[in-house]
CSV table of C-alpha atoms in Angstrom, one decimal:
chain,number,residue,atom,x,y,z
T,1,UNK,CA,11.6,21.0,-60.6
T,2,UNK,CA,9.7,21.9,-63.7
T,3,UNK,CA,8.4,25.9,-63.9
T,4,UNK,CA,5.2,24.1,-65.3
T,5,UNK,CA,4.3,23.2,-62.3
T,6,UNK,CA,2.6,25.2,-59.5
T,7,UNK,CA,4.8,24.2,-56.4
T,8,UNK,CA,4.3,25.0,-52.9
T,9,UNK,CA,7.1,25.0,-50.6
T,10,UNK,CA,6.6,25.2,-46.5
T,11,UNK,CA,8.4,27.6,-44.8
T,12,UNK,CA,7.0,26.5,-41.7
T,13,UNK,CA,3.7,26.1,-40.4
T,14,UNK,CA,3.9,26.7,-36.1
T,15,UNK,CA,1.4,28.8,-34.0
T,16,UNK,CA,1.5,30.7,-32.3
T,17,UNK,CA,5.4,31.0,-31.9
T,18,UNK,CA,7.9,29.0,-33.5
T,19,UNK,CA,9.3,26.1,-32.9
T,20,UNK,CA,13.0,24.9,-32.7
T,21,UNK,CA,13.0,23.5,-35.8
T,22,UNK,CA,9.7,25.2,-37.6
T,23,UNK,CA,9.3,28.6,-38.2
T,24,UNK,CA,5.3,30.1,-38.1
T,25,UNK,CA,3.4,30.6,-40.9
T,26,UNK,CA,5.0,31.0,-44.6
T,27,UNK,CA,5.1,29.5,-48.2
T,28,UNK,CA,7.1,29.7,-50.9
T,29,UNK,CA,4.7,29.6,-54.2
T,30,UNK,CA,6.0,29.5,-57.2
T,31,UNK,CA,5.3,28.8,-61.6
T,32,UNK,CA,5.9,29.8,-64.8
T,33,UNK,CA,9.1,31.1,-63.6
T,34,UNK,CA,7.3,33.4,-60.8
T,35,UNK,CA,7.9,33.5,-57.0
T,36,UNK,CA,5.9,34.6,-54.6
T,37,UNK,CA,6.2,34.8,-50.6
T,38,UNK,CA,2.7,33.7,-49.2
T,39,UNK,CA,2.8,35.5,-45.3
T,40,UNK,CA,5.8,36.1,-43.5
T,41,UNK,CA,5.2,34.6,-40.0
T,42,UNK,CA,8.3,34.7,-37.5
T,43,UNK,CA,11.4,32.8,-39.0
T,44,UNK,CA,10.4,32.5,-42.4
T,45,UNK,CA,12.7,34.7,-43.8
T,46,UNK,CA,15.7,32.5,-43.0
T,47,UNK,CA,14.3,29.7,-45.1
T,48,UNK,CA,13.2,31.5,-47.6
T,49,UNK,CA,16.4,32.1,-48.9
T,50,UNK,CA,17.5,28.4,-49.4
T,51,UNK,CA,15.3,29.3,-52.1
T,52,UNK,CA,15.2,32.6,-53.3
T,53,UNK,CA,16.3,36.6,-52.6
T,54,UNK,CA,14.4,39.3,-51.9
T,55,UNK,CA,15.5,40.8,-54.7
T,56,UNK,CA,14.1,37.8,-57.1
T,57,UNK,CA,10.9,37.7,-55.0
T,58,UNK,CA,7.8,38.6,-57.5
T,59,UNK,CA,5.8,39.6,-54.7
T,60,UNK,CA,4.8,38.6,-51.1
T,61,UNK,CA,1.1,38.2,-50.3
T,62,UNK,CA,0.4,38.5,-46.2
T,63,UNK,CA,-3.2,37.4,-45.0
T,64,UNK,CA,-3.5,39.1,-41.7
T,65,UNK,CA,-1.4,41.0,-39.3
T,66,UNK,CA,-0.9,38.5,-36.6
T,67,UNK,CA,2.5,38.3,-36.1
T,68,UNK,CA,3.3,34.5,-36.7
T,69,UNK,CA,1.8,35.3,-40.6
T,70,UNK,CA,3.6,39.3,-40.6
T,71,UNK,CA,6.1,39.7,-38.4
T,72,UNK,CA,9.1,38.8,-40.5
T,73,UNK,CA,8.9,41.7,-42.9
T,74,UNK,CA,10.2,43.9,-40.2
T,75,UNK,CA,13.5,42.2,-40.8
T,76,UNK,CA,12.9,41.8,-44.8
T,77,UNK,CA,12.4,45.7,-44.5
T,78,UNK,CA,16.5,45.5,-42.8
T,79,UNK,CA,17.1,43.5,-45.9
T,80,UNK,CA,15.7,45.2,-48.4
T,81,UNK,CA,17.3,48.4,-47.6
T,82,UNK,CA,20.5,48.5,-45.1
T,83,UNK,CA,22.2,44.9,-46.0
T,84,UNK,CA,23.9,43.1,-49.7
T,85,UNK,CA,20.6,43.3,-51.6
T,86,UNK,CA,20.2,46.0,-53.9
T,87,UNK,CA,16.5,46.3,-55.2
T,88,UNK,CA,15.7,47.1,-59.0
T,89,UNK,CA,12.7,48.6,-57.5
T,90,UNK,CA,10.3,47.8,-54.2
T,91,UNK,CA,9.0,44.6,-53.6
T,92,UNK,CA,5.2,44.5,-54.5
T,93,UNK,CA,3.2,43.6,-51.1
T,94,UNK,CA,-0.2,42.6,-50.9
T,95,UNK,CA,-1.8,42.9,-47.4
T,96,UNK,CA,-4.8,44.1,-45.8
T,97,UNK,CA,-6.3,47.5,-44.7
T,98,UNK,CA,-3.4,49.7,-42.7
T,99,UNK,CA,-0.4,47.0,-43.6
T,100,UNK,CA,2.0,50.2,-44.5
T,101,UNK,CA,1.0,52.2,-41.4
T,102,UNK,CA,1.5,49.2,-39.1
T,103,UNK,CA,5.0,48.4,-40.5
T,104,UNK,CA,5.6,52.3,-40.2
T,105,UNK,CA,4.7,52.2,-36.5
T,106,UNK,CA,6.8,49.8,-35.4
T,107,UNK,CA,9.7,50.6,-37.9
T,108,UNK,CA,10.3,54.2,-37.1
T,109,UNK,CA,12.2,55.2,-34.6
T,110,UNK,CA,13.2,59.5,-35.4
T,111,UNK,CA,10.7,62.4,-35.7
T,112,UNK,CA,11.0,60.7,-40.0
T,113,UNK,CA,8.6,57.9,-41.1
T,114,UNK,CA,10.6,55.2,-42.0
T,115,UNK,CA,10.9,54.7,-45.6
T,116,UNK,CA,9.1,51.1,-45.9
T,117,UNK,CA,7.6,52.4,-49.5
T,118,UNK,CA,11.3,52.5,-50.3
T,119,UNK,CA,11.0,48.9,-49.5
T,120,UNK,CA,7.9,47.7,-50.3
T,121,UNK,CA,5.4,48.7,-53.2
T,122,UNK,CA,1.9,48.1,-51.2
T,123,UNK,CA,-1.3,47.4,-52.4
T,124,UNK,CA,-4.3,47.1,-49.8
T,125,UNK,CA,-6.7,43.6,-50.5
T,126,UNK,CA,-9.7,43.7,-50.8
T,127,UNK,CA,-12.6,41.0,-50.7
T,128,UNK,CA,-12.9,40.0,-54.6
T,129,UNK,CA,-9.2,41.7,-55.0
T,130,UNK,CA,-7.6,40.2,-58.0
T,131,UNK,CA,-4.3,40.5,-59.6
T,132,UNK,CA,-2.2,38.9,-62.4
T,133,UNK,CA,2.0,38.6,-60.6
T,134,UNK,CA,3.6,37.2,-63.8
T,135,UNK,CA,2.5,33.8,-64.4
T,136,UNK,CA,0.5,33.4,-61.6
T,137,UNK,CA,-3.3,34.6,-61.2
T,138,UNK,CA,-4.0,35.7,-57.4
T,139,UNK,CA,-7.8,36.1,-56.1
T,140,UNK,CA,-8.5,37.1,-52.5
T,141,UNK,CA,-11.6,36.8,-50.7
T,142,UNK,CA,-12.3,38.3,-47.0
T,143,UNK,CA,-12.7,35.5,-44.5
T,144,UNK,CA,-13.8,35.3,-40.5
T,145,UNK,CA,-11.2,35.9,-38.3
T,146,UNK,CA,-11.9,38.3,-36.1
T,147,UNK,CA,-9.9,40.9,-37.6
T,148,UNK,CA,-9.3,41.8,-41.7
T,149,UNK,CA,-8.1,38.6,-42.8
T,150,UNK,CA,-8.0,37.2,-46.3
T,151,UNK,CA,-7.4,33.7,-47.8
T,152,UNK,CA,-6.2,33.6,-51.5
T,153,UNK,CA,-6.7,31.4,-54.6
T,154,UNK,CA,-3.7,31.0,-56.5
T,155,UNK,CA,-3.5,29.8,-60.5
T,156,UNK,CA,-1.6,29.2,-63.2
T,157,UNK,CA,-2.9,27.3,-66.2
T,158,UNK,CA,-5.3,24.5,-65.2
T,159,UNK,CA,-3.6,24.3,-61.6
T,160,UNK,CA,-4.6,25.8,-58.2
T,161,UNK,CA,-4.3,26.7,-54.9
T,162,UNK,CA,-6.2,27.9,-52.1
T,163,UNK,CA,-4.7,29.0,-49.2
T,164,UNK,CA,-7.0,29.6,-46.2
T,165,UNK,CA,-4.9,32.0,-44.1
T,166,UNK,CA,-6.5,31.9,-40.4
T,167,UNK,CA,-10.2,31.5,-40.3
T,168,UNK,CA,-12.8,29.5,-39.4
T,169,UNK,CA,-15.2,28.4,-41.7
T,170,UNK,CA,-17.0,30.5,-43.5
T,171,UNK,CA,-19.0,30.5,-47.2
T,172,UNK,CA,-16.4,32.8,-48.7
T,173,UNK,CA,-13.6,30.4,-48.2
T,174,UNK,CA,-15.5,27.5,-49.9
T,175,UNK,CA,-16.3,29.7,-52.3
T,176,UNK,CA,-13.3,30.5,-53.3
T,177,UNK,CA,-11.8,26.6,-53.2
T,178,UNK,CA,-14.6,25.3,-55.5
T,179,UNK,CA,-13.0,22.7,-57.2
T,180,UNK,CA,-9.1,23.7,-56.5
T,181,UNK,CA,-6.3,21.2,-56.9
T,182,UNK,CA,-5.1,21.8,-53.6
T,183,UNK,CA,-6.6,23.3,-50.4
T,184,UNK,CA,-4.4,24.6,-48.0
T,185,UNK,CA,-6.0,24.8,-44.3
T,186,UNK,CA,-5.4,25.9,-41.0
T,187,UNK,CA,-6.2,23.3,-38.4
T,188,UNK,CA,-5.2,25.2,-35.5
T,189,UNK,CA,-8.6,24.5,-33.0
T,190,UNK,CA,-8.4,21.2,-31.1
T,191,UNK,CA,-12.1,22.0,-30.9
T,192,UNK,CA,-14.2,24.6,-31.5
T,193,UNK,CA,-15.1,27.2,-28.9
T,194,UNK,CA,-18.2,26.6,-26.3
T,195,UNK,CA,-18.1,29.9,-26.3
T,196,UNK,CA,-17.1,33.4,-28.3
T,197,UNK,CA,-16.1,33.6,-32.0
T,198,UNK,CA,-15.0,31.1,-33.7
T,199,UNK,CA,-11.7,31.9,-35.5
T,200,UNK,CA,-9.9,28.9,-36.5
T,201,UNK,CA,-10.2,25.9,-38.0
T,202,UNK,CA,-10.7,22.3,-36.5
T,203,UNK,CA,-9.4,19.5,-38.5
T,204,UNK,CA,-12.5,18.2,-39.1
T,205,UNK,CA,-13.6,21.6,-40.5
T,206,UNK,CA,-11.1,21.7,-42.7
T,207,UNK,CA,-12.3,18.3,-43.7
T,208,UNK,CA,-16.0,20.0,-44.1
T,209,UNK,CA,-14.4,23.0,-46.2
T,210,UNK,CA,-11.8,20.8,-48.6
T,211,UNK,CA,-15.4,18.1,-49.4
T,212,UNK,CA,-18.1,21.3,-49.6
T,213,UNK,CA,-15.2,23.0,-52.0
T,214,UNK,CA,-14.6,19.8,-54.0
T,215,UNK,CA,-11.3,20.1,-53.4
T,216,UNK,CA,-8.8,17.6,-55.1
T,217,UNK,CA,-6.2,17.4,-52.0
T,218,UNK,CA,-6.4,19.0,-48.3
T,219,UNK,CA,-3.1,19.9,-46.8
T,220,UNK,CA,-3.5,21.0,-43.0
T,221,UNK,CA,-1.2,23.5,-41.8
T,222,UNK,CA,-0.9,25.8,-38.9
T,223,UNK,CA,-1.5,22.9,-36.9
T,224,UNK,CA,-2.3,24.0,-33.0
T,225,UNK,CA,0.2,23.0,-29.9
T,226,UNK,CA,-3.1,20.6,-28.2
T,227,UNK,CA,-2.7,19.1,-31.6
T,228,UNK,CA,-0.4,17.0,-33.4
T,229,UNK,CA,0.2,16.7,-37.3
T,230,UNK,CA,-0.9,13.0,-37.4
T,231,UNK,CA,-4.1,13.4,-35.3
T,232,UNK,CA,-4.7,16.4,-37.3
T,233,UNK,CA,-4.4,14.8,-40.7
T,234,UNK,CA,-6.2,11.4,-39.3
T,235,UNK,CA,-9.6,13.4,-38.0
T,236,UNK,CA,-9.5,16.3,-41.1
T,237,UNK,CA,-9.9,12.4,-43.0
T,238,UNK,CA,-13.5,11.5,-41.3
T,239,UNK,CA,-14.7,14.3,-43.5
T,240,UNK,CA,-12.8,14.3,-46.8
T,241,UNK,CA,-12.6,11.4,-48.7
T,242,UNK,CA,-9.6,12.6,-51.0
T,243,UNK,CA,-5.6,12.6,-50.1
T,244,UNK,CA,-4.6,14.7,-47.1
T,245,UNK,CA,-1.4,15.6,-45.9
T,246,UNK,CA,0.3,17.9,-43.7
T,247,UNK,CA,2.0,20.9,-44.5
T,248,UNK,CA,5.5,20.1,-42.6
T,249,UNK,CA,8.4,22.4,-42.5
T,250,UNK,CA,10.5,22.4,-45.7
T,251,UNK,CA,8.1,20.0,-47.7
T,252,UNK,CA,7.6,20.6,-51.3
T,253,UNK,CA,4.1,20.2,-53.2
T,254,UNK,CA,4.4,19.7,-57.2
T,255,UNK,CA,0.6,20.5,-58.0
T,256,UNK,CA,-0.4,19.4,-61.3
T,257,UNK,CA,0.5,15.5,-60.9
T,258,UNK,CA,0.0,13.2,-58.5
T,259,UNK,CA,3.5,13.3,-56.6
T,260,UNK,CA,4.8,15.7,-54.2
Protein backbone atom coordinates (compact mmCIF):
# COMPACT_ATOMS: atom_id res chain seq x y z
CA UNK A 1 0.00 0.00 0.00
CA UNK A 2 1.48 3.15 -1.35
CA UNK A 3 2.50 6.00 1.57
CA UNK A 4 0.95 8.44 -1.08
CA UNK A 5 -2.10 7.48 -0.22
CA UNK A 6 -4.20 8.58 2.81
CA UNK A 7 -5.59 5.13 4.03
CA UNK A 8 -8.07 4.43 6.66
CA UNK A 9 -8.11 1.24 8.32
CA UNK A 10 -11.20 0.08 10.71
CA UNK A 11 -10.37 -1.02 13.91
CA UNK A 12 -13.84 -1.67 14.59
CA UNK A 13 -16.80 0.28 14.63
CA UNK A 14 -19.53 -1.35 17.61
CA UNK A 15 -21.61 0.68 20.12
CA UNK A 16 -21.95 0.76 22.61
CA UNK A 17 -19.88 -2.42 23.65
CA UNK A 18 -18.16 -4.63 21.51
CA UNK A 19 -18.95 -7.28 19.66
CA UNK A 20 -17.50 -10.80 19.33
CA UNK A 21 -15.85 -10.21 16.41
CA UNK A 22 -15.75 -6.03 16.24
CA UNK A 23 -14.20 -4.02 18.62
CA UNK A 24 -15.94 -0.24 19.35
CA UNK A 25 -14.83 2.65 17.94
CA UNK A 26 -11.17 3.04 16.31
CA UNK A 27 -9.11 3.82 13.08
CA UNK A 28 -5.89 3.36 11.95
CA UNK A 29 -5.03 6.61 9.69
CA UNK A 30 -2.17 6.79 7.99
CA UNK A 31 0.28 8.82 4.81
CA UNK A 32 3.30 10.00 3.92
CA UNK A 33 4.78 7.55 6.00
CA UNK A 34 2.75 8.79 9.32
CA UNK A 35 0.45 6.83 11.64
CA UNK A 36 -2.00 7.97 13.65
CA UNK A 37 -4.61 6.17 16.10
CA UNK A 38 -7.97 7.93 15.57
CA UNK A 39 -10.02 7.01 19.22
CA UNK A 40 -9.33 4.12 21.15
CA UNK A 41 -12.81 2.58 21.91
CA UNK A 42 -12.74 -0.88 23.80
CA UNK A 43 -10.67 -3.58 21.87
CA UNK A 44 -8.99 -1.56 19.55
CA UNK A 45 -5.74 -1.93 20.78
CA UNK A 46 -5.47 -5.61 19.90
CA UNK A 47 -5.94 -4.85 16.28
CA UNK A 48 -4.07 -2.10 16.13
CA UNK A 49 -1.06 -3.97 16.35
CA UNK A 50 -1.59 -6.17 13.11
CA UNK A 51 -0.59 -2.92 12.09
CA UNK A 52 1.58 -0.95 14.06
CA UNK A 53 3.35 -0.42 17.80
CA UNK A 54 2.83 1.92 20.11
CA UNK A 55 6.13 2.83 19.84
CA UNK A 56 5.77 3.62 15.86
CA UNK A 57 2.43 5.43 16.57
CA UNK A 58 2.75 9.25 15.45
CA UNK A 59 0.07 10.17 17.57
CA UNK A 60 -3.48 9.06 18.73
CA UNK A 61 -6.32 11.60 18.34
CA UNK A 62 -9.52 10.66 20.84
CA UNK A 63 -12.86 12.57 20.15
CA UNK A 64 -14.75 12.20 23.32
CA UNK A 65 -14.51 10.30 26.55
CA UNK A 66 -17.11 7.74 26.22
CA UNK A 67 -15.63 4.67 26.76
CA UNK A 68 -16.30 2.68 23.44
CA UNK A 69 -14.02 5.81 21.65
CA UNK A 70 -11.40 6.07 25.11
CA UNK A 71 -11.30 3.34 27.07
CA UNK A 72 -8.54 1.38 25.50
CA UNK A 73 -5.76 3.76 26.49
CA UNK A 74 -5.99 2.57 30.01
CA UNK A 75 -4.38 -0.58 28.68
CA UNK A 76 -2.00 1.38 26.01
CA UNK A 77 -0.95 3.34 29.25
CA UNK A 78 0.11 -0.79 30.69
CA UNK A 79 1.85 -0.93 27.33
CA UNK A 80 3.54 2.05 27.05
CA UNK A 81 5.18 1.77 30.35
CA UNK A 82 5.22 -1.80 32.25
CA UNK A 83 5.42 -4.38 29.08
CA UNK A 84 8.28 -5.04 25.80
CA UNK A 85 7.79 -1.46 24.41
CA UNK A 86 10.31 0.97 25.18
CA UNK A 87 9.25 4.55 24.19
CA UNK A 88 11.88 7.16 22.54
CA UNK A 89 9.65 9.54 24.22
CA UNK A 90 5.57 9.82 25.15
CA UNK A 91 3.17 9.24 22.66
CA UNK A 92 1.52 12.68 21.62
CA UNK A 93 -2.34 12.57 22.52
CA UNK A 94 -4.90 14.73 21.36
CA UNK A 95 -8.14 14.81 23.36
CA UNK A 96 -10.53 17.00 24.85
CA UNK A 97 -10.76 19.21 28.07
CA UNK A 98 -9.67 16.96 31.36
CA UNK A 99 -8.40 13.84 29.04
CA UNK A 100 -5.05 13.61 31.54
CA UNK A 101 -6.97 14.02 34.75
CA UNK A 102 -9.61 11.41 33.72
CA UNK A 103 -6.88 8.76 32.72
CA UNK A 104 -5.23 9.79 36.13
CA UNK A 105 -8.41 9.04 38.08
CA UNK A 106 -8.92 5.85 37.00
CA UNK A 107 -5.21 4.88 36.63
CA UNK A 108 -3.94 5.58 40.06
CA UNK A 109 -4.23 3.40 42.61
CA UNK A 110 -1.34 4.81 45.72
CA UNK A 111 -1.32 8.21 47.55
CA UNK A 112 1.17 9.00 43.77
CA UNK A 113 -0.54 10.13 40.58
CA UNK A 114 0.13 7.81 38.16
CA UNK A 115 2.68 8.78 35.70
CA UNK A 116 0.38 8.84 32.36
CA UNK A 117 2.62 12.02 31.19
CA UNK A 118 5.34 9.45 31.26
CA UNK A 119 3.07 7.78 28.78
CA UNK A 120 1.41 10.18 26.92
CA UNK A 121 2.45 13.73 25.71
CA UNK A 122 -1.23 15.49 25.96
CA UNK A 123 -2.51 18.33 24.29
CA UNK A 124 -6.12 19.52 25.05
CA UNK A 125 -8.49 20.27 21.55
CA UNK A 126 -9.92 22.84 21.08
CA UNK A 127 -12.77 24.05 18.49
CA UNK A 128 -10.57 25.46 15.40
CA UNK A 129 -7.48 23.25 17.05
CA UNK A 130 -4.99 22.60 14.33
CA UNK A 131 -1.90 20.76 14.10
CA UNK A 132 0.63 19.46 11.50
CA UNK A 133 1.64 15.25 12.89
CA UNK A 134 4.27 14.63 10.09
CA UNK A 135 2.69 14.35 6.86
CA UNK A 136 -0.61 14.65 7.91
CA UNK A 137 -2.59 18.05 8.59
CA UNK A 138 -5.27 17.56 11.50
CA UNK A 139 -8.17 20.31 12.09
CA UNK A 140 -10.74 19.82 14.84
CA UNK A 141 -13.95 21.42 15.25
CA UNK A 142 -16.26 21.13 18.49
CA UNK A 143 -19.45 19.26 17.63
CA UNK A 144 -23.05 18.44 19.51
CA UNK A 145 -22.83 15.72 21.68
CA UNK A 146 -23.87 16.35 24.77
CA UNK A 147 -20.62 16.49 26.31
CA UNK A 148 -16.88 18.03 24.76
CA UNK A 149 -16.75 16.16 21.73
CA UNK A 150 -14.80 16.85 18.55
CA UNK A 151 -14.82 15.56 14.95
CA UNK A 152 -11.57 16.02 12.94
CA UNK A 153 -10.52 16.78 9.28
CA UNK A 154 -7.61 14.98 8.30
CA UNK A 155 -5.18 15.88 5.10
CA UNK A 156 -2.41 15.21 3.30
CA UNK A 157 -1.78 16.67 -0.18
CA UNK A 158 -4.98 16.99 -2.14
CA UNK A 159 -6.66 14.08 0.03
CA UNK A 160 -9.04 14.13 3.00
CA UNK A 161 -10.88 12.93 5.65
CA UNK A 162 -13.46 13.89 7.95
CA UNK A 163 -14.18 11.88 10.79
CA UNK A 164 -17.47 12.82 12.61
CA UNK A 165 -16.73 11.32 16.07
CA UNK A 166 -20.34 11.06 17.85
CA UNK A 167 -22.63 13.78 17.06
CA UNK A 168 -25.62 14.68 15.67
CA UNK A 169 -25.83 17.07 13.13
CA UNK A 170 -24.66 20.19 13.53
CA UNK A 171 -23.16 23.35 11.14
CA UNK A 172 -19.70 22.76 12.55
CA UNK A 173 -19.46 19.30 11.27
CA UNK A 174 -20.51 20.27 7.70
CA UNK A 175 -18.38 22.83 7.92
CA UNK A 176 -15.59 21.20 8.41
CA UNK A 177 -16.38 18.31 5.55
CA UNK A 178 -16.91 20.94 2.78
CA UNK A 179 -15.84 19.16 -0.03
CA UNK A 180 -13.69 16.18 1.63
CA UNK A 181 -12.79 13.03 -0.16
CA UNK A 182 -14.22 10.95 2.33
CA UNK A 183 -16.78 11.54 5.13
CA UNK A 184 -16.65 9.28 7.86
CA UNK A 185 -20.12 9.20 9.96
CA UNK A 186 -21.69 7.85 12.82
CA UNK A 187 -25.02 6.37 12.13
CA UNK A 188 -25.81 5.14 15.49
CA UNK A 189 -29.76 6.56 15.83
CA UNK A 190 -32.37 4.28 14.31
CA UNK A 191 -34.32 7.43 14.54
CA UNK A 192 -34.02 10.54 15.97
CA UNK A 193 -35.35 11.30 19.55
CA UNK A 194 -39.21 12.52 20.09
CA UNK A 195 -37.81 13.85 22.80
CA UNK A 196 -34.39 15.34 24.57
CA UNK A 197 -31.09 16.15 22.75
CA UNK A 198 -30.25 14.86 19.92
CA UNK A 199 -26.75 13.26 19.96
CA UNK A 200 -26.25 10.88 17.20
CA UNK A 201 -26.58 10.52 13.86
CA UNK A 202 -29.43 8.77 11.80
CA UNK A 203 -28.41 7.33 8.51
CA UNK A 204 -30.26 9.50 6.72
CA UNK A 205 -28.53 12.45 8.56
CA UNK A 206 -25.52 11.31 7.69
CA UNK A 207 -26.85 11.24 4.20
CA UNK A 208 -27.96 15.18 4.82
CA UNK A 209 -24.35 16.03 6.33
CA UNK A 210 -22.05 13.97 3.51
CA UNK A 211 -24.57 16.00 0.34
CA UNK A 212 -24.73 19.66 2.47
CA UNK A 213 -20.67 19.01 2.78
CA UNK A 214 -20.25 17.94 -0.83
CA UNK A 215 -18.64 15.18 0.26
CA UNK A 216 -17.00 12.77 -2.42
CA UNK A 217 -17.80 9.33 -0.43
CA UNK A 218 -19.92 8.64 2.98
CA UNK A 219 -18.69 5.81 4.99
CA UNK A 220 -21.16 5.01 8.01
CA UNK A 221 -19.66 3.72 11.02
CA UNK A 222 -20.72 3.29 14.57
CA UNK A 223 -23.63 1.72 13.28
CA UNK A 224 -26.37 1.24 16.33
CA UNK A 225 -27.56 -2.46 17.57
CA UNK A 226 -31.67 -1.54 16.19
CA UNK A 227 -29.63 -1.06 13.12
CA UNK A 228 -27.83 -3.13 10.72
CA UNK A 229 -24.83 -2.14 8.28
CA UNK A 230 -26.95 -2.75 5.15
CA UNK A 231 -30.14 -0.89 6.16
CA UNK A 232 -27.76 1.73 7.41
CA UNK A 233 -25.90 2.20 4.16
CA UNK A 234 -29.26 1.61 2.04
CA UNK A 235 -31.28 4.67 3.90
CA UNK A 236 -27.89 7.09 4.49
CA UNK A 237 -28.31 6.55 0.20
CA UNK A 238 -31.99 8.32 -0.02
CA UNK A 239 -30.01 11.39 0.77
CA UNK A 240 -26.52 11.22 -0.88
CA UNK A 241 -26.18 10.62 -4.26
CA UNK A 242 -22.45 9.65 -4.22
CA UNK A 243 -20.77 6.04 -3.12
CA UNK A 244 -21.49 4.88 0.38
CA UNK A 245 -20.14 2.22 2.28
CA UNK A 246 -19.78 0.85 5.60
CA UNK A 247 -16.99 1.10 7.82
CA UNK A 248 -16.68 -2.83 8.72
CA UNK A 249 -14.15 -4.15 11.00
CA UNK A 250 -10.64 -4.59 9.52
CA UNK A 251 -11.60 -2.89 6.09
CA UNK A 252 -9.06 -0.74 4.39
CA UNK A 253 -9.91 2.63 2.52
CA UNK A 254 -7.08 3.82 -0.12
CA UNK A 255 -8.38 7.55 -0.47
CA UNK A 256 -7.05 9.26 -3.37
CA UNK A 257 -8.39 6.70 -6.16
CA UNK A 258 -11.39 5.19 -6.72
CA UNK A 259 -10.68 1.65 -5.07
CA UNK A 260 -10.65 0.64 -1.63
Amino acid sequence: MSDELLNLTVLGCATPYPSADNPCSGYLVSGGGTRIWVDAGSGTLGPLQRHVRLDELDAIWISHLHADHSADLLTAYYGALYADIRLPAPIPLYGPPGIADRLAGFLTNTPARSPIESAFSVTELHDGHQVAIGSLRLISRAVSHGIPAFAVRIEVADRSLVYSGDTAPCPSLTELAAGCDVLLCEAESAQAPAEGEQVHHTPEDAGDTAAAAGAGRLIVTHVGRFLTPEQAVARASTRFGGPVDHAAPDATFSIGRDEA
